[in-house]
Tab-separated table of C-alpha atoms in Angstrom:
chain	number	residue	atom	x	y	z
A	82	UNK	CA	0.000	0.000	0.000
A	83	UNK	CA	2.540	2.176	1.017
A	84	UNK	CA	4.479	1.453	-2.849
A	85	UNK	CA	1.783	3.599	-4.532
A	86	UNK	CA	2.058	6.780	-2.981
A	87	UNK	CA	5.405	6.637	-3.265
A	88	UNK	CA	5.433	6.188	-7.332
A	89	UNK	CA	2.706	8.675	-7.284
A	90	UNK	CA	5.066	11.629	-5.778
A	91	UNK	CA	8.375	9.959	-7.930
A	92	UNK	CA	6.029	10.426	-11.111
A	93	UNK	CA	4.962	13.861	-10.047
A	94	UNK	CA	8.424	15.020	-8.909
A	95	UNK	CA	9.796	13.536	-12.219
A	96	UNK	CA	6.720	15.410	-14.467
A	97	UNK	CA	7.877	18.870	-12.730
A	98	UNK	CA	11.806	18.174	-13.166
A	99	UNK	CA	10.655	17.515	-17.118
A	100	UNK	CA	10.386	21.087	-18.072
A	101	UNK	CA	14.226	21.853	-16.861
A	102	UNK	CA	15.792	18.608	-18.104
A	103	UNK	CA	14.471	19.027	-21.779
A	104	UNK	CA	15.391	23.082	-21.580
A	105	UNK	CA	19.039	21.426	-20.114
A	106	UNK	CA	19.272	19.114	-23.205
A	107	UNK	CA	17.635	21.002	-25.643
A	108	UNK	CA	19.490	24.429	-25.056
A	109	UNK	CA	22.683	23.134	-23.640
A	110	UNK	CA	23.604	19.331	-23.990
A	111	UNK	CA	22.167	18.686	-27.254
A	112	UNK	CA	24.177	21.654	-29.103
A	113	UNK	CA	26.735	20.518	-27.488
A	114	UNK	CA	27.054	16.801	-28.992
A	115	UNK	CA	26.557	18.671	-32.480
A	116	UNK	CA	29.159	20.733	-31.836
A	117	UNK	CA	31.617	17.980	-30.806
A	118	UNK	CA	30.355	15.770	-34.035
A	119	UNK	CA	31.212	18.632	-35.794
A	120	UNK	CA	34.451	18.771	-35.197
A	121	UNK	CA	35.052	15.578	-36.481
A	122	UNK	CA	33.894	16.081	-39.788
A	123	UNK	CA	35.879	17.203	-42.878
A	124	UNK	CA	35.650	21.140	-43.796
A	125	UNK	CA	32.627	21.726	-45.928
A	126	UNK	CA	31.307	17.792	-45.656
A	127	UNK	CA	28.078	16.427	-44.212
A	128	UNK	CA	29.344	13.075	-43.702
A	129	UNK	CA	32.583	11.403	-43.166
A	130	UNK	CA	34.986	11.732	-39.242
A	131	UNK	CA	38.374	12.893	-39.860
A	132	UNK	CA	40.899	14.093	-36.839
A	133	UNK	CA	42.136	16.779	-39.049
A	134	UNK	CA	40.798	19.558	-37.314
A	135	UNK	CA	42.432	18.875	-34.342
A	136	UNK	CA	46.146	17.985	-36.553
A	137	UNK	CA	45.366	21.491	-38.401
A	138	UNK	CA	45.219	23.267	-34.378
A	139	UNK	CA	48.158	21.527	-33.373
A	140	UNK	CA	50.472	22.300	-36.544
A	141	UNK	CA	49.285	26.214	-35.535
A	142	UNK	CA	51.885	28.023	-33.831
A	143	UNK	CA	49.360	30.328	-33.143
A	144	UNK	CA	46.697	28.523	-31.356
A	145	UNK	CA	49.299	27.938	-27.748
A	146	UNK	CA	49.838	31.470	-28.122
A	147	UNK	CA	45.774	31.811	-27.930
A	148	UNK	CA	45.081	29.425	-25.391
A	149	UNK	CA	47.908	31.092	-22.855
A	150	UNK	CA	46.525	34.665	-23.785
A	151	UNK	CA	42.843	33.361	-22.611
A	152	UNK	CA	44.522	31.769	-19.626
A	153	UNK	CA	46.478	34.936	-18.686
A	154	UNK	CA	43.334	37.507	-18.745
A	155	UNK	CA	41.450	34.656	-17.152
A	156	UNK	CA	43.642	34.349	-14.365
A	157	UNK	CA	44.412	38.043	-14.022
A	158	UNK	CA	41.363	39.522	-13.977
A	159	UNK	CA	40.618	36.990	-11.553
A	160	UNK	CA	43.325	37.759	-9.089
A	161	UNK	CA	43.070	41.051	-9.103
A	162	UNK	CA	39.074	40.744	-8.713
A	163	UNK	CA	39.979	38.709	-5.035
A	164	UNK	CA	42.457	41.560	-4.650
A	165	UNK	CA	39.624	43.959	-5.005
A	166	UNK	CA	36.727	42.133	-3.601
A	167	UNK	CA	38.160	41.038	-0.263
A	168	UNK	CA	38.938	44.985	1.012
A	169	UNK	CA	35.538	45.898	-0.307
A	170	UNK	CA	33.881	43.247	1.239
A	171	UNK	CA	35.281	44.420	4.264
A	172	UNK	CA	34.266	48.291	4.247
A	173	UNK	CA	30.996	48.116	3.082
A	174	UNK	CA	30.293	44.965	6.274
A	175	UNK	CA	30.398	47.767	8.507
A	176	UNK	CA	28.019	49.791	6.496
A	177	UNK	CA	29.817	53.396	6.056
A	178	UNK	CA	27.969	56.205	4.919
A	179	UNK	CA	27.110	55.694	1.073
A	180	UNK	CA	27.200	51.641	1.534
A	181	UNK	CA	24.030	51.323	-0.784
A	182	UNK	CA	25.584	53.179	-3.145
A	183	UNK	CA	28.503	50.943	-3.265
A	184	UNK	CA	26.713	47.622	-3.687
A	185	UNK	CA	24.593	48.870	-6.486
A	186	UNK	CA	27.743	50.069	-8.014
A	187	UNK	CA	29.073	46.875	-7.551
A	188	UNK	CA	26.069	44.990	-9.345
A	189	UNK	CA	26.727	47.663	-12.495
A	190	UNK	CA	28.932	45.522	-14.601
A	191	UNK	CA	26.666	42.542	-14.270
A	192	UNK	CA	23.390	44.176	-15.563
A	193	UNK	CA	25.000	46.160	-18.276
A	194	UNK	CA	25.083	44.189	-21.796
A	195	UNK	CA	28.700	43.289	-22.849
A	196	UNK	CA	28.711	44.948	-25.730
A	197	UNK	CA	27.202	47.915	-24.304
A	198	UNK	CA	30.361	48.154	-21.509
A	199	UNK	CA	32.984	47.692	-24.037
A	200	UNK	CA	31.720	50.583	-26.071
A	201	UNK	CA	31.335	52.508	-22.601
A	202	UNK	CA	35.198	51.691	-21.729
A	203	UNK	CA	36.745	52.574	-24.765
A	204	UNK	CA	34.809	55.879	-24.608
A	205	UNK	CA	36.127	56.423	-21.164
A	206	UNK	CA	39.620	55.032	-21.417
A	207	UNK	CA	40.064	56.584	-24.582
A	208	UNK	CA	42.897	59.284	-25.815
A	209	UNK	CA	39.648	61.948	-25.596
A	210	UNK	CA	37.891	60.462	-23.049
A	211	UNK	CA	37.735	61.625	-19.391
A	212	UNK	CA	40.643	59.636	-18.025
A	213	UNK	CA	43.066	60.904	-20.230
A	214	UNK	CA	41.198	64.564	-19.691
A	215	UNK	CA	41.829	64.464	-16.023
A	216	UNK	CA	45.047	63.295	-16.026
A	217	UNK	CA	47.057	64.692	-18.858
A	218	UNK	CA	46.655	68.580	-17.135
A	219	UNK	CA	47.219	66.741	-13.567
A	220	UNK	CA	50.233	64.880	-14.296
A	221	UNK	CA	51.446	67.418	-16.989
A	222	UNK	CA	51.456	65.111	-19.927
A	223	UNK	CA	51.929	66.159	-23.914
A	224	UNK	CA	50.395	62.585	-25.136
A	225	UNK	CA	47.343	60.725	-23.685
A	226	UNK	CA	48.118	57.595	-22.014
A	227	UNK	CA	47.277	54.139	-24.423
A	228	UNK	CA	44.547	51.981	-22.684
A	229	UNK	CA	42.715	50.826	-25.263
A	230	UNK	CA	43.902	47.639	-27.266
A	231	UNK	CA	46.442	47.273	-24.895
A	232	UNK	CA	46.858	43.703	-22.934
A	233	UNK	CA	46.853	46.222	-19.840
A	234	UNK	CA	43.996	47.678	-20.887
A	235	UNK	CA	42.479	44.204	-21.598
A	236	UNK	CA	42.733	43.290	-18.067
A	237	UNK	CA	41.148	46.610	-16.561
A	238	UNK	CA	38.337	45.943	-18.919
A	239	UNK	CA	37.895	42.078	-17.641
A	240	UNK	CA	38.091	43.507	-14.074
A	241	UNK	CA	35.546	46.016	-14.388
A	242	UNK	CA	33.314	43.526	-16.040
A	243	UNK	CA	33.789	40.462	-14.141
A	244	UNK	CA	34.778	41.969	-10.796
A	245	UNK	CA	31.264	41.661	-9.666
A	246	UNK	CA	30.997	37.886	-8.927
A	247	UNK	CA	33.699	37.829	-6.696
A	248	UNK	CA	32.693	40.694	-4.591
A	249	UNK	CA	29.153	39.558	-4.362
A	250	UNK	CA	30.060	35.842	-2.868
A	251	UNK	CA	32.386	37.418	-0.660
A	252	UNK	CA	30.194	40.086	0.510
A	253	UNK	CA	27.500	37.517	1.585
A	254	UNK	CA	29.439	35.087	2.745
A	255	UNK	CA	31.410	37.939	4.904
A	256	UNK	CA	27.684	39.168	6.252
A	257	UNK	CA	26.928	35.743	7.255
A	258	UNK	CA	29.576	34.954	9.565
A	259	UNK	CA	28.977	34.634	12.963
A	260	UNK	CA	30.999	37.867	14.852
A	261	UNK	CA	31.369	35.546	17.642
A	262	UNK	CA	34.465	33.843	16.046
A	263	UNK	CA	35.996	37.147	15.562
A	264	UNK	CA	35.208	37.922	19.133
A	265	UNK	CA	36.358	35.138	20.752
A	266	UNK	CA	40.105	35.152	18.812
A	267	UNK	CA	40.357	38.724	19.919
A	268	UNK	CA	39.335	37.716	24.045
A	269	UNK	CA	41.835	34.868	23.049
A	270	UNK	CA	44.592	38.005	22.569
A	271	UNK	CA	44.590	37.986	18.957
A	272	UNK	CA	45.380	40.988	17.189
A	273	UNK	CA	43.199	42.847	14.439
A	274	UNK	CA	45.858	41.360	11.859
A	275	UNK	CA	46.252	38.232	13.013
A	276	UNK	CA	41.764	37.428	13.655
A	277	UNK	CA	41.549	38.847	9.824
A	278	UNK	CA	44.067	36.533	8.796
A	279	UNK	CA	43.260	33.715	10.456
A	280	UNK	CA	39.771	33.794	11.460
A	281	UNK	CA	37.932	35.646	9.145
A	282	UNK	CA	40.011	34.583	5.617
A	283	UNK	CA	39.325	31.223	6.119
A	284	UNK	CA	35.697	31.087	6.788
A	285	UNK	CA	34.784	32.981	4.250
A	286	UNK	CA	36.977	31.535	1.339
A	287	UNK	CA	34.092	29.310	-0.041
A	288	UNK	CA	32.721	32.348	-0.772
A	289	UNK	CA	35.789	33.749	-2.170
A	290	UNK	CA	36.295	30.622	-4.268
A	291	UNK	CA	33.019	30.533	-5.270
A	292	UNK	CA	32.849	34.295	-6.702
A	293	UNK	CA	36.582	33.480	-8.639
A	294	UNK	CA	35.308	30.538	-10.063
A	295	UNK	CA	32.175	32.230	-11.569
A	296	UNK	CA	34.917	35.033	-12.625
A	297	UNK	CA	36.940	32.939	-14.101
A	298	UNK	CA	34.649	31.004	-16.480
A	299	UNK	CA	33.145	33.810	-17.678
A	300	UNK	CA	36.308	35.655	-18.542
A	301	UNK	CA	37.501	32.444	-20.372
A	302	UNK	CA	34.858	32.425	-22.666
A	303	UNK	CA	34.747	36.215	-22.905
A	304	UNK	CA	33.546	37.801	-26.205
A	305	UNK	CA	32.411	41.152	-26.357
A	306	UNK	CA	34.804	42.898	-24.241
A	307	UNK	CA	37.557	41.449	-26.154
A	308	UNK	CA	36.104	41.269	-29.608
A	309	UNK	CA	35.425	45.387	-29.066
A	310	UNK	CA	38.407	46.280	-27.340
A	311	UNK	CA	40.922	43.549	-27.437
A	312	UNK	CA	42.339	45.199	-31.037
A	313	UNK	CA	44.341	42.501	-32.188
A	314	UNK	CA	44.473	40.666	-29.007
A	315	UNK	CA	42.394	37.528	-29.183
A	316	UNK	CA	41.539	34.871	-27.336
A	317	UNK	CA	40.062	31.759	-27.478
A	318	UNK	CA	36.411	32.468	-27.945
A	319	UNK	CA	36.935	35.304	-30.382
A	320	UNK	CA	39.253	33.033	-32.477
A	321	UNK	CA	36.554	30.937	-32.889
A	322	UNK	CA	34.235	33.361	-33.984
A	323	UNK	CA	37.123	34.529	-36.360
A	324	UNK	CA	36.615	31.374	-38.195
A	325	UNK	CA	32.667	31.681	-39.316
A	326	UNK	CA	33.261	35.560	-39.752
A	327	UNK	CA	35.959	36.521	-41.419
A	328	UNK	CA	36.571	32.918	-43.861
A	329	UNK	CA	34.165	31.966	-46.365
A	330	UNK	CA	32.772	29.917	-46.975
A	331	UNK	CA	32.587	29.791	-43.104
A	332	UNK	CA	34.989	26.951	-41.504
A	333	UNK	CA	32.127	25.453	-39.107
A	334	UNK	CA	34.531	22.092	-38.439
A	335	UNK	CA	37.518	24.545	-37.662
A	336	UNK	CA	35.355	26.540	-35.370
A	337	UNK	CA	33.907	23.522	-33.846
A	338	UNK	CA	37.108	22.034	-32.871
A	339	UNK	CA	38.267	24.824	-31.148
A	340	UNK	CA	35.131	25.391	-29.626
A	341	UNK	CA	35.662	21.678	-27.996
A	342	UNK	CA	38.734	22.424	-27.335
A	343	UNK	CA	37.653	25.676	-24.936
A	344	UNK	CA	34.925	23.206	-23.169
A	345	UNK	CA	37.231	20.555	-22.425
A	346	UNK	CA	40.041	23.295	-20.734
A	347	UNK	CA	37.123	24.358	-19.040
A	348	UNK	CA	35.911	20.727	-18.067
A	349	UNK	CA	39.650	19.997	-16.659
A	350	UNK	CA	39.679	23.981	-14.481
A	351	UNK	CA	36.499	23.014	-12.801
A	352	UNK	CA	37.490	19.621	-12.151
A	353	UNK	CA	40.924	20.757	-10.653
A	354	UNK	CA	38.903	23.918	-8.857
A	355	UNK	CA	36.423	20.920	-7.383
A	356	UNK	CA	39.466	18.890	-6.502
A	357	UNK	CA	40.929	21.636	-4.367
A	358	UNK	CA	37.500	22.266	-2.280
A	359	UNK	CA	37.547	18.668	-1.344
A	360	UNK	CA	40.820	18.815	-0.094
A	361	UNK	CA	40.637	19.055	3.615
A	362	UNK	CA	40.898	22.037	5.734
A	363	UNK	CA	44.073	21.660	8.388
């Protein structure tokens, strides 16, 4: 009797997952496998698996040079997003005057439209735009300073877009911690220094991970803010789009195969990243 009820709520619990799993596969998995099948066919051909794809990447000498590029503004902009998050994180938990103001300028970046923020930068950054205007009278300077499509530049841009998923997941995390860990270090004799350090660091770097982690995957498979302002840097994801662009007819294998290239350097981050959280805590 009891076996009925209990097939009754699995059916009903599997008829409300239904609606997410086919939006999974049909948005997500499904394109995908053709992407992967893709790569595996000759250039131009319907039918047929060839490897060649993947020989024609690795006889590039300019494909490492791509990959490490989309590694180093990856990792960069992700550093220097913990560098930037953690201090914020830590002013605007004690609420000074303007904190609101803060965290919806922190939340900026993520609601404004790639494309949209590129254009905004290179306005701003720009040899006539206003941080060049304030600083070339300030600092008494005959040329404006190059941002744009610089690799500098590059990173600043990734930061200010990108920045926000760190300092969110730190914020949070940072606002949910008990104070009376921080309170008992400091009756323990623990200075300011040493209950940040290590106290306050360590419970909240799940949140810090988290944030990087969401930073860094979406500054791997960045696109607009490199496609607008990246000049003739390019990485990975604008490579591919270089091939059904700029060749025609359009090399749809070629793209594919470095597309599943990108997914599986992004399989093997996550997997180390998840290796590293289940390491234990001493």
């Amino acid at each position: 009797m009891s076996e009925a009820p209990s097939r009754r709520q699995s059916l009903i619990t599997f008829l409300l997952l239904l609606p997410g799993l086919a939006g999974f596969f049909g948005l997500f998995f499904y394109p995908m496998l053709v992407t992967l099948a893709r790569s595996f066919r000759p250039e131009g051909e319907a039918q047929g698996w060839t490897l060649e794809n993947y020989a024609v990447l690795v006889r590039n000498s300019d494909f490492p040079r791509v990959i490490l590029l989309t590694f180093f503004l990856a990792i960069s902009s992700t550093v220097l997003s913990i560098a930037l998050s953690v201090p914020l994180a830590l002013l605007l938990r004690h609420k000074p005057t303007g904190h609101r103001l803060l965290r919806i300028s922190m939340l900026i970046p993520i609601t404004v439209p790639g494309l949209i923020g590129a254009l905004g930068l290179l306005l701003f950054w720009g040899s006539r735009g206003w941080f060049n205007l304030a600083l070339m009278p300030l600092l008494d300077l005959k040329n404006p300073i190059q941002v744009n499509y610089t690799l500098p530049g590059l990173i600043i841009f990734y930061v200010w877009h990108y920045f926000s998923y760190t300092a969110t997941t730190t914020l949070s995390t940072l606002e949910g911690l008990d104070p009376a860990f921080e309170e008992a270090a400091t009756v323990a004799g623990a200075a300011p220094g040493q209950v940040l350090r290590h106290v306050v660091i360590p419970l909240i770097m799940p949140g810090i991970l988290a944030g990087s982690v969401l930073s860094f995957m979406a500054a791997f498979g960045a696109f607009s803010i490199p496609l607008v302002t990246g000049g003739s840097l390019r990485p990975l994801a604008v490579s591919i789009y270089k091939q059904i662009e700029v060749f025609t007819p359009a090399r749809w294998s070629a793209a594919s195969a470095m597309a599943a290239v990108m997914a599986t350097l992004q399989v093997i981050f996550l997997a180390i990243y998840m290796r590293v959280l289940r390491r234990p805590s001493i």
